[in-house]
Coordinates of C-alpha atoms in Angstrom, one line a residue:
X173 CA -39.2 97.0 -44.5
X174 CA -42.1 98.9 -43.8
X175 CA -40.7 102.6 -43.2
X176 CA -41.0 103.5 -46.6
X177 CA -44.2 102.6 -47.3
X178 CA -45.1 104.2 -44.1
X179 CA -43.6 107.7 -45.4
X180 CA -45.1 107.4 -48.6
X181 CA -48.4 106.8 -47.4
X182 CA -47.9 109.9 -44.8
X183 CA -47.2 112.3 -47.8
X184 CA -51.0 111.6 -49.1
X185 CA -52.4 115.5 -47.9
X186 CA -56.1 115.0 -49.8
X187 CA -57.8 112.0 -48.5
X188 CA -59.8 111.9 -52.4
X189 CA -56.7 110.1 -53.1
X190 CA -57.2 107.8 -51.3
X191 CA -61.1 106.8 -52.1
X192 CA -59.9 104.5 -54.7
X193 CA -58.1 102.4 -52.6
X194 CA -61.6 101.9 -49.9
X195 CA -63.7 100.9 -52.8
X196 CA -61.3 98.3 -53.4
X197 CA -60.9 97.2 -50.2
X198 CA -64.9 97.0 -49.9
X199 CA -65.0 95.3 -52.8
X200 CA -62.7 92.5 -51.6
X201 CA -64.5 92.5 -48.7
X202 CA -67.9 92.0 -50.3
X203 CA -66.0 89.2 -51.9
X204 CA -64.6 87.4 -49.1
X205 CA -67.8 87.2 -47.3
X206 CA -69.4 86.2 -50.5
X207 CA -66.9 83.1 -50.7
X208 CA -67.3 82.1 -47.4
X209 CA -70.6 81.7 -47.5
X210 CA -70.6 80.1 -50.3
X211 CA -68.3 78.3 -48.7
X212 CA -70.3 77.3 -45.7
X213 CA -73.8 76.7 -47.5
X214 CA -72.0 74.1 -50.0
X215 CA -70.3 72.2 -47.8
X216 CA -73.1 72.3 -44.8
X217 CA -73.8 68.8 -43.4
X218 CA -70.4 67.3 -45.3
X219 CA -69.2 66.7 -41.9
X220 CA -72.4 65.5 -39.7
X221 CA -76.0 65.9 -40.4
X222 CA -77.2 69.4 -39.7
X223 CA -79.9 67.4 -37.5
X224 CA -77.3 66.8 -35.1
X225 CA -75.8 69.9 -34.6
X226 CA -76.8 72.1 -31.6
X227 CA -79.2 74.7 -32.0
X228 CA -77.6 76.7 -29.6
X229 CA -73.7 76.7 -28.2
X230 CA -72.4 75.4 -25.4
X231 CA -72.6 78.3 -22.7
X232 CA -68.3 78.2 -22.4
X233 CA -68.1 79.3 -26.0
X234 CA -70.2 82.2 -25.0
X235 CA -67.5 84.7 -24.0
X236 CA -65.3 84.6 -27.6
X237 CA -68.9 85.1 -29.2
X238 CA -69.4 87.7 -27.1
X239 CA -65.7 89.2 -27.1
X240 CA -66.1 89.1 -31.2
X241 CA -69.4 90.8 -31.4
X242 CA -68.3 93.4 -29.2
X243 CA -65.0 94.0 -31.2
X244 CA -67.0 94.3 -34.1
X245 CA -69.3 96.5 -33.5
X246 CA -66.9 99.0 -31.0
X247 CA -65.3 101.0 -34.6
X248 CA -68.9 102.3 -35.0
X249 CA -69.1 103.6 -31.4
X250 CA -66.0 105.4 -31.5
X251 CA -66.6 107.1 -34.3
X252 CA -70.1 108.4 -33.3
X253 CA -68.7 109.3 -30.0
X254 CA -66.4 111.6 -31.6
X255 CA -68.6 113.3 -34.0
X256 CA -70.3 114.9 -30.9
X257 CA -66.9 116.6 -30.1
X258 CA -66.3 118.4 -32.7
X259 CA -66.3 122.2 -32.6
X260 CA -68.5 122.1 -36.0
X261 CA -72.3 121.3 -35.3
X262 CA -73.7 118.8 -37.4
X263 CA -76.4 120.3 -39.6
X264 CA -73.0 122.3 -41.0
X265 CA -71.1 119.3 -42.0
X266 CA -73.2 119.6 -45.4
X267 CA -72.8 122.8 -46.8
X268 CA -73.7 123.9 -50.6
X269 CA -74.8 120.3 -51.1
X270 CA -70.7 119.2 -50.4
X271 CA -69.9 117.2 -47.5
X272 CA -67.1 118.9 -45.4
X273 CA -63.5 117.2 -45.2
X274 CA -63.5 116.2 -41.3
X275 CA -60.4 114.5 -41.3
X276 CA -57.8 116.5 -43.7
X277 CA -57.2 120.4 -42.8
X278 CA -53.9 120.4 -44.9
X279 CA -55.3 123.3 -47.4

């Protein structure tokens, strides 16, 4: 069900192509978050007062807080911790005012 999707998407040799589809993708992102906090401020205190809730979580819920954060933010840290590997040093990954393609030596 997948496979030929799969292929298809392999075939893509520039990256460019591919822009279009990560600005929609932020954009439905942006979106999302945009809902659910619209989300959360309209229907905050439906449920109980906002004076009783906690100001602070119980210290059991701490882990998955923590376990979440950490996910989040770990994309970020591989990245940067690969930039410093590559055989190109970094004040050349500008040239001529055009950013260098990284990613896609196809050409």
């Amino acid at each position: 069900m997948l496979f030929l999707p799969v292929v298809i998407y392999c075939y893509i040799r520039e990256l460019d192509d591919l822009a279009i589809f990560s600005m929609i993708a932020n954009v439905l992102l942006i979106a999302g978050i945009a809902i659910i906090y619209e989300y959360m401020f309209t229907h905050l205190g439906e449920c109980q007062p906002v004076s009783d809730l906690p100001l602070v979580a119980d210290v059991s819920q701490w882990p998955i807080f923590f376990g979440t954060a950490i996910y989040a933010f770990e994309g970020i840290g591989v990245v940067s911790h690969n930039i410093n590997f590559l055989n190109i040093p970094v004040n050349e990954l500008v040239k001529h005012g055009k950013k260098i393609r990284l990613l896609n030596k196809s050409k």
